[in-house]
mmCIF file of C-alpha atoms in Angstrom:
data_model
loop_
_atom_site.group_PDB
_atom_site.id
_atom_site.type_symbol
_atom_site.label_atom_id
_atom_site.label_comp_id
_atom_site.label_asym_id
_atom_site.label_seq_id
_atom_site.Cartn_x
_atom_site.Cartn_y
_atom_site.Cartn_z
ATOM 1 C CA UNK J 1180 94.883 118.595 205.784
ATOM 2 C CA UNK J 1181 92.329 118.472 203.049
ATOM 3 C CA UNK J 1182 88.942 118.902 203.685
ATOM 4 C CA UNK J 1183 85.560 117.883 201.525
ATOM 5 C CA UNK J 1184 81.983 117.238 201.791
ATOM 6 C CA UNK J 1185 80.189 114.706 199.624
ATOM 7 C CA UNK J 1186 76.340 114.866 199.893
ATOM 8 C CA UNK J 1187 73.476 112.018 199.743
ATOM 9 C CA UNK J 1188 70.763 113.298 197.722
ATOM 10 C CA UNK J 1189 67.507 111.392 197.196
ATOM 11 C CA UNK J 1190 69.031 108.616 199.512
ATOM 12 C CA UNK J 1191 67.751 108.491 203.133
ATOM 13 C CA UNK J 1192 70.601 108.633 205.314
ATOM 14 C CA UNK J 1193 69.758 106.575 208.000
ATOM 15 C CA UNK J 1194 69.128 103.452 205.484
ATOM 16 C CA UNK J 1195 72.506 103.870 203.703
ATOM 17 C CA UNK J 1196 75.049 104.456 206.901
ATOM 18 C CA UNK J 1197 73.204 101.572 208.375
ATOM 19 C CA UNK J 1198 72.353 101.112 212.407
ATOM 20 C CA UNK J 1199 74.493 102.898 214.504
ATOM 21 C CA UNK J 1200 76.476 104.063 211.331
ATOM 22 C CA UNK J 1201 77.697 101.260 211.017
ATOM 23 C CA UNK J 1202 78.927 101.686 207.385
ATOM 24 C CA UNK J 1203 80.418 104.749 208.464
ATOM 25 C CA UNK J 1204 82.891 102.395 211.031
ATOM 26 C CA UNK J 1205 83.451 100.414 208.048
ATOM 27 C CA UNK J 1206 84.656 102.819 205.752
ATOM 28 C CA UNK J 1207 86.663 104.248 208.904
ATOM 29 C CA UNK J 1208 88.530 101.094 209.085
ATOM 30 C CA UNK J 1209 89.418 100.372 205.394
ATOM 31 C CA UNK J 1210 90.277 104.318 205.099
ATOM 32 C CA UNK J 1211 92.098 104.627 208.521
ATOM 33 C CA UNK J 1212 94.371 107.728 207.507
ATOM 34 C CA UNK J 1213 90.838 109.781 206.689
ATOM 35 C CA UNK J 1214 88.828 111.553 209.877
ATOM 36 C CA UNK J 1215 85.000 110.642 208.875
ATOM 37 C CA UNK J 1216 82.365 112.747 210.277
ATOM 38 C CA UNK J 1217 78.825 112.529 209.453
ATOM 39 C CA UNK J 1218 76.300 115.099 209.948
ATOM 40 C CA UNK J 1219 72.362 113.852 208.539
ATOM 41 C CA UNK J 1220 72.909 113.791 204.865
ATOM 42 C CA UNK J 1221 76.345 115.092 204.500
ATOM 43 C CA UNK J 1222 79.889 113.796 204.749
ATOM 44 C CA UNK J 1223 83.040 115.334 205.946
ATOM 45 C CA UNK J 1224 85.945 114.253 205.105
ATOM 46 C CA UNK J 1225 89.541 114.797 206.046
ATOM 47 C CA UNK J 1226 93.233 113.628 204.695
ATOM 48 C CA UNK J 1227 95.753 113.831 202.219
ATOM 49 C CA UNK J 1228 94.367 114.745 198.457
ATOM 50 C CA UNK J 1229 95.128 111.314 196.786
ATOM 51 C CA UNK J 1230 93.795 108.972 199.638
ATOM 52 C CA UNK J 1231 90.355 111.510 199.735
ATOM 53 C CA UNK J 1232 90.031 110.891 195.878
ATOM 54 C CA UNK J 1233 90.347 107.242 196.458
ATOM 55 C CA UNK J 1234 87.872 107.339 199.196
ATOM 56 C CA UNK J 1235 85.701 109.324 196.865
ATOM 57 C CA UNK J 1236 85.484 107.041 194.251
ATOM 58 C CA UNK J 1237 84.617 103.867 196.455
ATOM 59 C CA UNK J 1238 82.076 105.737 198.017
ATOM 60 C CA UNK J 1239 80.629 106.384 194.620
ATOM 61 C CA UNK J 1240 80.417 102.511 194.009
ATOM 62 C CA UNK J 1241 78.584 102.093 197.386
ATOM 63 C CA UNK J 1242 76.275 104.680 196.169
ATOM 64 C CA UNK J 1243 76.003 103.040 192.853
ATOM 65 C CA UNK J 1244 75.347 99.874 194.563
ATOM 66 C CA UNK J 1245 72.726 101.488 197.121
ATOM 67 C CA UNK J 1246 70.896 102.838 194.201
ATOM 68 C CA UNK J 1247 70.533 99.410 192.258
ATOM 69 C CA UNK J 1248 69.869 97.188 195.292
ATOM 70 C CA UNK J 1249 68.062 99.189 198.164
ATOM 71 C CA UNK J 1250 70.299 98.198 200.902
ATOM 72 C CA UNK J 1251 74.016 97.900 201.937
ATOM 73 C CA UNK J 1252 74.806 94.962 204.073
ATOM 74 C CA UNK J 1253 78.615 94.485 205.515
ATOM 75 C CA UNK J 1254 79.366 91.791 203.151
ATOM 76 C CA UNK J 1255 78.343 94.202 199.844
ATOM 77 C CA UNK J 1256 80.475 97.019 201.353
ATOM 78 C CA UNK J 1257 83.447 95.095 201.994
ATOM 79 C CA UNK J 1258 83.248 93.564 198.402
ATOM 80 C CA UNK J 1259 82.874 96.828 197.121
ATOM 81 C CA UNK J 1260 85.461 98.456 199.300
ATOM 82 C CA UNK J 1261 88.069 95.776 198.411
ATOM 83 C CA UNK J 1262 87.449 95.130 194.134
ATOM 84 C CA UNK J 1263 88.920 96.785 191.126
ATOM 85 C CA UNK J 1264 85.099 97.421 190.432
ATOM 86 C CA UNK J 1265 85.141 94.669 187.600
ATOM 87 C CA UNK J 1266 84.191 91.973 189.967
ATOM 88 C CA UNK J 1267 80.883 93.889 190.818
ATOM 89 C CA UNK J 1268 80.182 94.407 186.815
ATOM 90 C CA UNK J 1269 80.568 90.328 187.000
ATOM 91 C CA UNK J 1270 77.917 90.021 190.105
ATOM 92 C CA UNK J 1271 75.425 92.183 188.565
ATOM 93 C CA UNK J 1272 75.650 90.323 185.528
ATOM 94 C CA UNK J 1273 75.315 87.328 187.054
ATOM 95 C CA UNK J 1274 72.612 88.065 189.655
ATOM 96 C CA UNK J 1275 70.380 90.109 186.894
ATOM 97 C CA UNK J 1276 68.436 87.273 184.937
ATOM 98 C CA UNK J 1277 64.948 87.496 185.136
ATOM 99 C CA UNK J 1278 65.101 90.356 187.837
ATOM 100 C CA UNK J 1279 63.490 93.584 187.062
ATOM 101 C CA UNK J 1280 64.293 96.044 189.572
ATOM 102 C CA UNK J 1281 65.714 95.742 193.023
ATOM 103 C CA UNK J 1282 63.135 97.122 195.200
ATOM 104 C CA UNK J 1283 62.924 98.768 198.571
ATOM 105 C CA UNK J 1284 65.154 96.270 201.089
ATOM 106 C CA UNK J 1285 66.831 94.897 198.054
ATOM 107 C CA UNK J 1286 63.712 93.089 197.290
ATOM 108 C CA UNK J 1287 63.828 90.969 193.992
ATOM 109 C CA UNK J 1288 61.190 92.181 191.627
ATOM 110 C CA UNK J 1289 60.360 89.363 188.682
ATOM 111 C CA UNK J 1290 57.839 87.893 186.627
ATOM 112 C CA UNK J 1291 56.036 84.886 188.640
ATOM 113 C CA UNK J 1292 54.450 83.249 185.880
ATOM 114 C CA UNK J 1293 54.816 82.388 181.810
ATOM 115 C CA UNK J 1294 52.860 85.062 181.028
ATOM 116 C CA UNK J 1295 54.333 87.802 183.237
ATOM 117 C CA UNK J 1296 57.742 86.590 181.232
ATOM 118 C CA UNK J 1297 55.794 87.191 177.945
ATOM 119 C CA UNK J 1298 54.771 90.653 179.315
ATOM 120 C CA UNK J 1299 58.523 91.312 179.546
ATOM 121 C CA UNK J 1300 60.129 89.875 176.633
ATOM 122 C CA UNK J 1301 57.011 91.835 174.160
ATOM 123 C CA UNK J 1302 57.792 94.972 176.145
ATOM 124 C CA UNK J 1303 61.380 94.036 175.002
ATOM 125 C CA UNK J 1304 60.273 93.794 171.213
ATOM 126 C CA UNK J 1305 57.488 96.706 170.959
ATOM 127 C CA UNK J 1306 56.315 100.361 171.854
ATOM 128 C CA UNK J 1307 53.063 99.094 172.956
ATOM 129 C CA UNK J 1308 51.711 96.231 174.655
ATOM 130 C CA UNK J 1309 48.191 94.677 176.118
ATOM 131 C CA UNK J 1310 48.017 93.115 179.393
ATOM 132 C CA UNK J 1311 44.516 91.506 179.251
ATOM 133 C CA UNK J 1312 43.038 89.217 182.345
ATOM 134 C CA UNK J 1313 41.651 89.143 185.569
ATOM 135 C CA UNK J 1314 42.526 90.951 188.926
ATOM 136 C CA UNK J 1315 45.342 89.417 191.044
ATOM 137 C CA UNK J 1316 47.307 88.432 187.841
ATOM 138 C CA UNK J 1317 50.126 91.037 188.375
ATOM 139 C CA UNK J 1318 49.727 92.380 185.311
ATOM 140 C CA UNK J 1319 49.473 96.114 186.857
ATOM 141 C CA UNK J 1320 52.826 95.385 189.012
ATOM 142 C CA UNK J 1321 54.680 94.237 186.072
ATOM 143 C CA UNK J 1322 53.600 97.180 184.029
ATOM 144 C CA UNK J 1323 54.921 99.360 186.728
ATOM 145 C CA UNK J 1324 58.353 97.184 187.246
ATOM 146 C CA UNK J 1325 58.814 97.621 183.387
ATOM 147 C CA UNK J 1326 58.709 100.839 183.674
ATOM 148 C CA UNK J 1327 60.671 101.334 186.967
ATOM 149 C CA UNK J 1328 63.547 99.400 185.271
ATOM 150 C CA UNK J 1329 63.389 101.718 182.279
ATOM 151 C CA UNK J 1330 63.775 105.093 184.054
ATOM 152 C CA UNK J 1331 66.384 103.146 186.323
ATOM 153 C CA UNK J 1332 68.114 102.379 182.909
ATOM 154 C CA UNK J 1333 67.374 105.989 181.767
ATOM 155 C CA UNK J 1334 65.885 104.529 178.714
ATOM 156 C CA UNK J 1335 62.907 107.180 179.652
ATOM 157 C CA UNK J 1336 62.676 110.551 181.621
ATOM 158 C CA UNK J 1337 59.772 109.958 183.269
ATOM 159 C CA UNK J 1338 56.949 107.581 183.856
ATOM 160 C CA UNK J 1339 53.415 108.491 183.656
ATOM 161 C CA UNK J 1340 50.721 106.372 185.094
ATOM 162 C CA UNK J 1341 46.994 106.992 184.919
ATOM 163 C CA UNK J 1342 43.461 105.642 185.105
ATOM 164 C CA UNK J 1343 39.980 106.756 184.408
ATOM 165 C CA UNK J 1344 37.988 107.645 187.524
ATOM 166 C CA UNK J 1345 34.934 105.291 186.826
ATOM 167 C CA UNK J 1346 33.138 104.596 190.728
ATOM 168 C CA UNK J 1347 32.547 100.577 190.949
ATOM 169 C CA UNK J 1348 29.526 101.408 192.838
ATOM 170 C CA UNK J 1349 30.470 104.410 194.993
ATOM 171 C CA UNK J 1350 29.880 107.851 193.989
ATOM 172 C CA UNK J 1351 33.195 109.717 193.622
ATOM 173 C CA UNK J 1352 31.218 113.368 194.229
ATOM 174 C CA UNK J 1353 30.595 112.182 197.969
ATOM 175 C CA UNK J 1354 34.498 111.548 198.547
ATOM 176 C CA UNK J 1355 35.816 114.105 201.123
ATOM 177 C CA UNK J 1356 38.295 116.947 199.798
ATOM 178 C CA UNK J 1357 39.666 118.473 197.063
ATOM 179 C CA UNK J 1358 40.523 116.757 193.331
ATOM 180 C CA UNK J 1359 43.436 115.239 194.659
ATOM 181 C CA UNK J 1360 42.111 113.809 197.464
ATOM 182 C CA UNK J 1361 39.448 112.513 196.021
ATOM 183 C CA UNK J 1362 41.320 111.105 192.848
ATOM 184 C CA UNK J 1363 44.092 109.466 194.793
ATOM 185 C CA UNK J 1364 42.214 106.621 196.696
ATOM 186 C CA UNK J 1365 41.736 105.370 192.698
ATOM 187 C CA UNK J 1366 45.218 105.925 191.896
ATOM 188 C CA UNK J 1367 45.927 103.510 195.101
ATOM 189 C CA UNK J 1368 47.060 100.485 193.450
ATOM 190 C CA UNK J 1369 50.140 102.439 191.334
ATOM 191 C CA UNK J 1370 51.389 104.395 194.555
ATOM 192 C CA UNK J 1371 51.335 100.969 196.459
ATOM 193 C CA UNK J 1372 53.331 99.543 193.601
ATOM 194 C CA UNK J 1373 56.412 102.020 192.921
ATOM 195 C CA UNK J 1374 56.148 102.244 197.377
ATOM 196 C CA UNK J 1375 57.487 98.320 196.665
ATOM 197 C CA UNK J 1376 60.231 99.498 194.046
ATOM 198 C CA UNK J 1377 61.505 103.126 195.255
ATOM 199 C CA UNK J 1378 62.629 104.402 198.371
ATOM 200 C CA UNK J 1379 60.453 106.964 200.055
ATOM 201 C CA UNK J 1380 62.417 109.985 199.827
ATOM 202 C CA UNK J 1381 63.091 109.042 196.056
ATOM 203 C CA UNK J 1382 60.048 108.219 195.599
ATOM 204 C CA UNK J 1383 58.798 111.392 197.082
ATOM 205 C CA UNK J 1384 61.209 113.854 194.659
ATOM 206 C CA UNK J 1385 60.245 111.449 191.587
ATOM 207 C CA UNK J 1386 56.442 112.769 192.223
ATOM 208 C CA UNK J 1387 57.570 116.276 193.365
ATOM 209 C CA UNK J 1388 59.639 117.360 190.145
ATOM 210 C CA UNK J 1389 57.772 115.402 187.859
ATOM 211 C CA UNK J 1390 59.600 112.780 186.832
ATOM 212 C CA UNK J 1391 56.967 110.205 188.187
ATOM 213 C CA UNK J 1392 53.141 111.670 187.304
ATOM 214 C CA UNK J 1393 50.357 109.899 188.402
ATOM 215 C CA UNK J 1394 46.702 111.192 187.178
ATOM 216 C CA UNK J 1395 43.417 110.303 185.740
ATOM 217 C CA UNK J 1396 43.174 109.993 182.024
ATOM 218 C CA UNK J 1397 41.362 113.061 181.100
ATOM 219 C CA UNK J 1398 44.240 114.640 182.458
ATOM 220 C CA UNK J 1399 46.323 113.070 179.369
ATOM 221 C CA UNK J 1400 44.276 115.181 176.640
ATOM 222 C CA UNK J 1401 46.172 118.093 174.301
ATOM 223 C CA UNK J 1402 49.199 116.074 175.719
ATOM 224 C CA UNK J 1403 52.536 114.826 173.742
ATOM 225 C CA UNK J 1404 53.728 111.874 175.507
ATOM 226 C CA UNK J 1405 57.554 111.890 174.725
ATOM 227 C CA UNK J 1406 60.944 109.917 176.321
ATOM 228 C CA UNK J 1407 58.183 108.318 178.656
ATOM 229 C CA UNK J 1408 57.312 105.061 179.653
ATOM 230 C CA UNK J 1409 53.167 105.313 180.111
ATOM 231 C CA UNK J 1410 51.173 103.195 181.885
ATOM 232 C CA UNK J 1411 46.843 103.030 181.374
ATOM 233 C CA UNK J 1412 45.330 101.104 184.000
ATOM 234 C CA UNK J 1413 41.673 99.920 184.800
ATOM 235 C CA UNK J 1414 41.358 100.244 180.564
ATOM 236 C CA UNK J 1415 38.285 98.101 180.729
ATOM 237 C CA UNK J 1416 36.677 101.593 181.914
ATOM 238 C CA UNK J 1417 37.777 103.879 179.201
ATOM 239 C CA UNK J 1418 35.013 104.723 176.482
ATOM 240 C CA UNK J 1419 36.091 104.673 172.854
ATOM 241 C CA UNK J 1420 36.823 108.482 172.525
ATOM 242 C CA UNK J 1421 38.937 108.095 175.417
ATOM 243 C CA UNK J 1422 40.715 105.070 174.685
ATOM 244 C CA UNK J 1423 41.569 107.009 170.962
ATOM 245 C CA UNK J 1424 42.802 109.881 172.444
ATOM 246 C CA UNK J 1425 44.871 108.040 174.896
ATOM 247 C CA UNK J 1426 46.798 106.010 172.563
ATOM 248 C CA UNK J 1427 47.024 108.911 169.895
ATOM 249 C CA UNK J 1428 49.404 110.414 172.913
ATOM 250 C CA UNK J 1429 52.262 108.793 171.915
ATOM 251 C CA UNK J 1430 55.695 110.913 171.409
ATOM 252 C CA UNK J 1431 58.792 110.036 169.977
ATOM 253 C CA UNK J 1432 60.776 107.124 172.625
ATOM 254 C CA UNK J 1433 57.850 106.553 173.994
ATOM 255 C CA UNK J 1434 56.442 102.746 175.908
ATOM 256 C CA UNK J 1435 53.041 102.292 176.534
ATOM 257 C CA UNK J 1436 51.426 99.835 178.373
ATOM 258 C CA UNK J 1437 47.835 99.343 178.709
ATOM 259 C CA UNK J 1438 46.406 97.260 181.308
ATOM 260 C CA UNK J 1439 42.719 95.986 182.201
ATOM 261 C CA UNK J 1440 40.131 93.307 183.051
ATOM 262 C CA UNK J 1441 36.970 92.544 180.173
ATOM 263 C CA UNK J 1442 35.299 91.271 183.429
ATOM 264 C CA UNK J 1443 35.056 94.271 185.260
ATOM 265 C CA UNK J 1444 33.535 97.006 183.310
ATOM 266 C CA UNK J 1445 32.123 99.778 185.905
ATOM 267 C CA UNK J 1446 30.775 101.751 182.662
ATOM 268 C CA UNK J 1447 26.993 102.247 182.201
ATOM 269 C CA UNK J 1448 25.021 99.205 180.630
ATOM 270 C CA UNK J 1449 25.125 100.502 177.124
ATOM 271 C CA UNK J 1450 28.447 102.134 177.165
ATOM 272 C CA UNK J 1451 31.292 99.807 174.903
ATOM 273 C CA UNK J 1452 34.237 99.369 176.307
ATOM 274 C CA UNK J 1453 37.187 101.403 174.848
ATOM 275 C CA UNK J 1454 39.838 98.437 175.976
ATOM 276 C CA UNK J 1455 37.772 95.815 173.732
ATOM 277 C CA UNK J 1456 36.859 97.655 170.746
ATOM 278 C CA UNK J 1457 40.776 98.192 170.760
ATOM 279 C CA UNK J 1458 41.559 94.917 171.111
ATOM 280 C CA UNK J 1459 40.302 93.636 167.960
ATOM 281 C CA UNK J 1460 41.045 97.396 165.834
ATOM 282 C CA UNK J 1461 45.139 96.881 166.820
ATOM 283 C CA UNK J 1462 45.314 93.289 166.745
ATOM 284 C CA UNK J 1463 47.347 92.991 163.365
ATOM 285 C CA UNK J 1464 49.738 96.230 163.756
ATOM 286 C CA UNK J 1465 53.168 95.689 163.650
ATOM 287 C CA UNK J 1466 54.657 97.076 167.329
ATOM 288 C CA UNK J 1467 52.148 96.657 169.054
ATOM 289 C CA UNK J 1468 51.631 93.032 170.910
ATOM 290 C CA UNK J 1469 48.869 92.059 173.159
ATOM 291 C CA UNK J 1470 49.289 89.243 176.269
ATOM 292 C CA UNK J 1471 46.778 87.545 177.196
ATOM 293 C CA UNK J 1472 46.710 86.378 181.173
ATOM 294 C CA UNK J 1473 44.427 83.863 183.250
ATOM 295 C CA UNK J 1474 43.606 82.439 186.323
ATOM 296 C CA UNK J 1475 46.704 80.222 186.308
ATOM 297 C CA UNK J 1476 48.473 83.678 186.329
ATOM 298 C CA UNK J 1477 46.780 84.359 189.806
ATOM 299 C CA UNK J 1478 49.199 85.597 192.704
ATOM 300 C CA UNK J 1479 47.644 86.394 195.227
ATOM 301 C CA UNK J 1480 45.691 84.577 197.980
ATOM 302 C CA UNK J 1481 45.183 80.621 196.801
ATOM 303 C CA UNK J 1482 41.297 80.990 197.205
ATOM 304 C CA UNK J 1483 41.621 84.388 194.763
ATOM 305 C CA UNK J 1484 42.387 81.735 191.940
ATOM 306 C CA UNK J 1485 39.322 79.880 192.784
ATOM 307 C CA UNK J 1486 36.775 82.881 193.446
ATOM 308 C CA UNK J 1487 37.993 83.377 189.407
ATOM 309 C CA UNK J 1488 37.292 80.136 188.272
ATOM 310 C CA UNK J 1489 33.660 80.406 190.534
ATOM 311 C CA UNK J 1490 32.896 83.319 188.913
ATOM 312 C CA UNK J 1491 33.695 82.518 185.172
ATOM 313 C CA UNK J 1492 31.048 79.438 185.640
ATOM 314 C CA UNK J 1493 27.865 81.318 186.517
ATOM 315 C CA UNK J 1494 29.022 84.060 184.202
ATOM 316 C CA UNK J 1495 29.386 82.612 181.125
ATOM 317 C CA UNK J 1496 25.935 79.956 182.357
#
């Protein structure tokens, strides 16, 4: 008898052989000439040669599958258990329009609005693109889906996301602990975003080896951004030497995507604002496309939508 051990990496165990391993019985009862025993991430298998490589490459498609979707459900694994592997070319196909990524529980991560859509199809058509409007638009979450799907695709090796670390009003000197701790609470809004789209423990050895960096912008200078799919948030905040340097990053295969709010500037008084002066120097260059959202792009809360449209009264009075 034939023995072999196939090993989940990245993949938490207890999410892919399900409750009570219950995908473990299943695969027991399609492969019933194969002894099955798992032990935390690892497999053991037992059986004649032939039937173990048959096993192997089924449990490669439920991998495959895990890896897309986030989740294994009896239905998927018997589909998967019991095609020639075309059909499930045919579902994806089928079940992909308008979805970005499959998040964590096989969420479905999509633009909500038109302008999310236009986010996606300029990405689509450029290197670089401008997601201008107010908070609560998504425009931050659909950066960070974009590039989610791209390393996904392996159309980039890694994603890099970063903002400068302007205080709205608090002092970032009187945070407690080292540079880390004290950066991370402004780096907040990203983690909470790929925490939607990527598994913990992938998410986890993403940050650990690199492939996923998160860090203030001054961090980005003497850099070369190559094969990476780069994400400035908060851009309303960046001063004009910073904004320059930031975009002169760029490396060969590289997406950028540069997100912010005119409306919320935290620099001092007299400071200009590296996002707008931007805005009007890049308008007219070929590659690089700039979107435009508003308060109709709002999703969050209902009343969010109409604290924006309060606001934009007595500031513009």
């Amino acid at each position: 008898m034939n023995e072999r051990i196939i090993e989940l990496t990245e993949i938490n165990p207890k999410d892919f052989f399900g409750t009570q391993n219950s995908t473990i019985e299943q695969l027991k009862r399609y492969f019933p000439k194969i002894k099955i025993v798992a032990r935390g991430s690892k497999l053991k298998i037992y059986g004649e040669s032939d039937i173990l490589d048959e096993f192997e490459i089924r449990f490669e498609r439920l991998v495959k599958y895990f890896d897309r979707y986030n989740k294994l459900d009896e239905n998927s694994i018997e589909r998967i258990l019991t095609s020639t592997g075309n059909e499930e070319k045919t579902v994806s196909k089928k079940n992909a329009k308008d979805i970005l990524v499959h998040g964590v529980n096989g969420k479905m991560i999509k633009p909500q609005t038109e302008n999310q859509r236009k986010m996606v199809v300029e990405m689509a058509k450029n290197d670089m693109l401008f997601a201008v409007g107010p908070a609560g638009t998504g425009k931050t979450y659909t950066a960070v889906a974009l590039a989610v799907k791209a390393l996904k695709e392996k159309e980039v090796r890694r994603i890099i996301l970063t903002r400068p670390a302007v205080e709205s009003g608090e002092n970032l000197g009187f945070l407690p602990g080292d540079l880390k701790e004290k950066l991370d609470p402004y780096m907040q809004p990203l983690y909470d975003a790929l925490r939607d789209m990527i598994p913990h423990e992938r998410l986890e050895s993403h940050l650990e080896k690199g492939v996923i960096q998160i860090a203030p912008l001054a961090f980005m200078r003497g850099r070369t951004l190559d094969n990476a799919f780069v994400i400035l948030d908060e851009a309303q905040n960046t001063t004009h030497n910073q904004m320059k340097m930031f975009l002169t990053r760029m490396g060969m295969h590289a997406k950028f995507i540069i997100t912010g709010d005119p409306g919320q500037i935290d620099l001092p008084r007299k400071q200009v604002s590296g996002l707008k002066e931007s805005l009007l120097a890049l308008k007219d260059i070929n590659g690089i496309a700039q979107v435009y959202l508003d308060d109709k792009d709002v999703v969050r809360h209902r009343l969010v939508r109409k604290i924006i449209t309060a606001y934009k009264s007595i500031e513009t009075e």
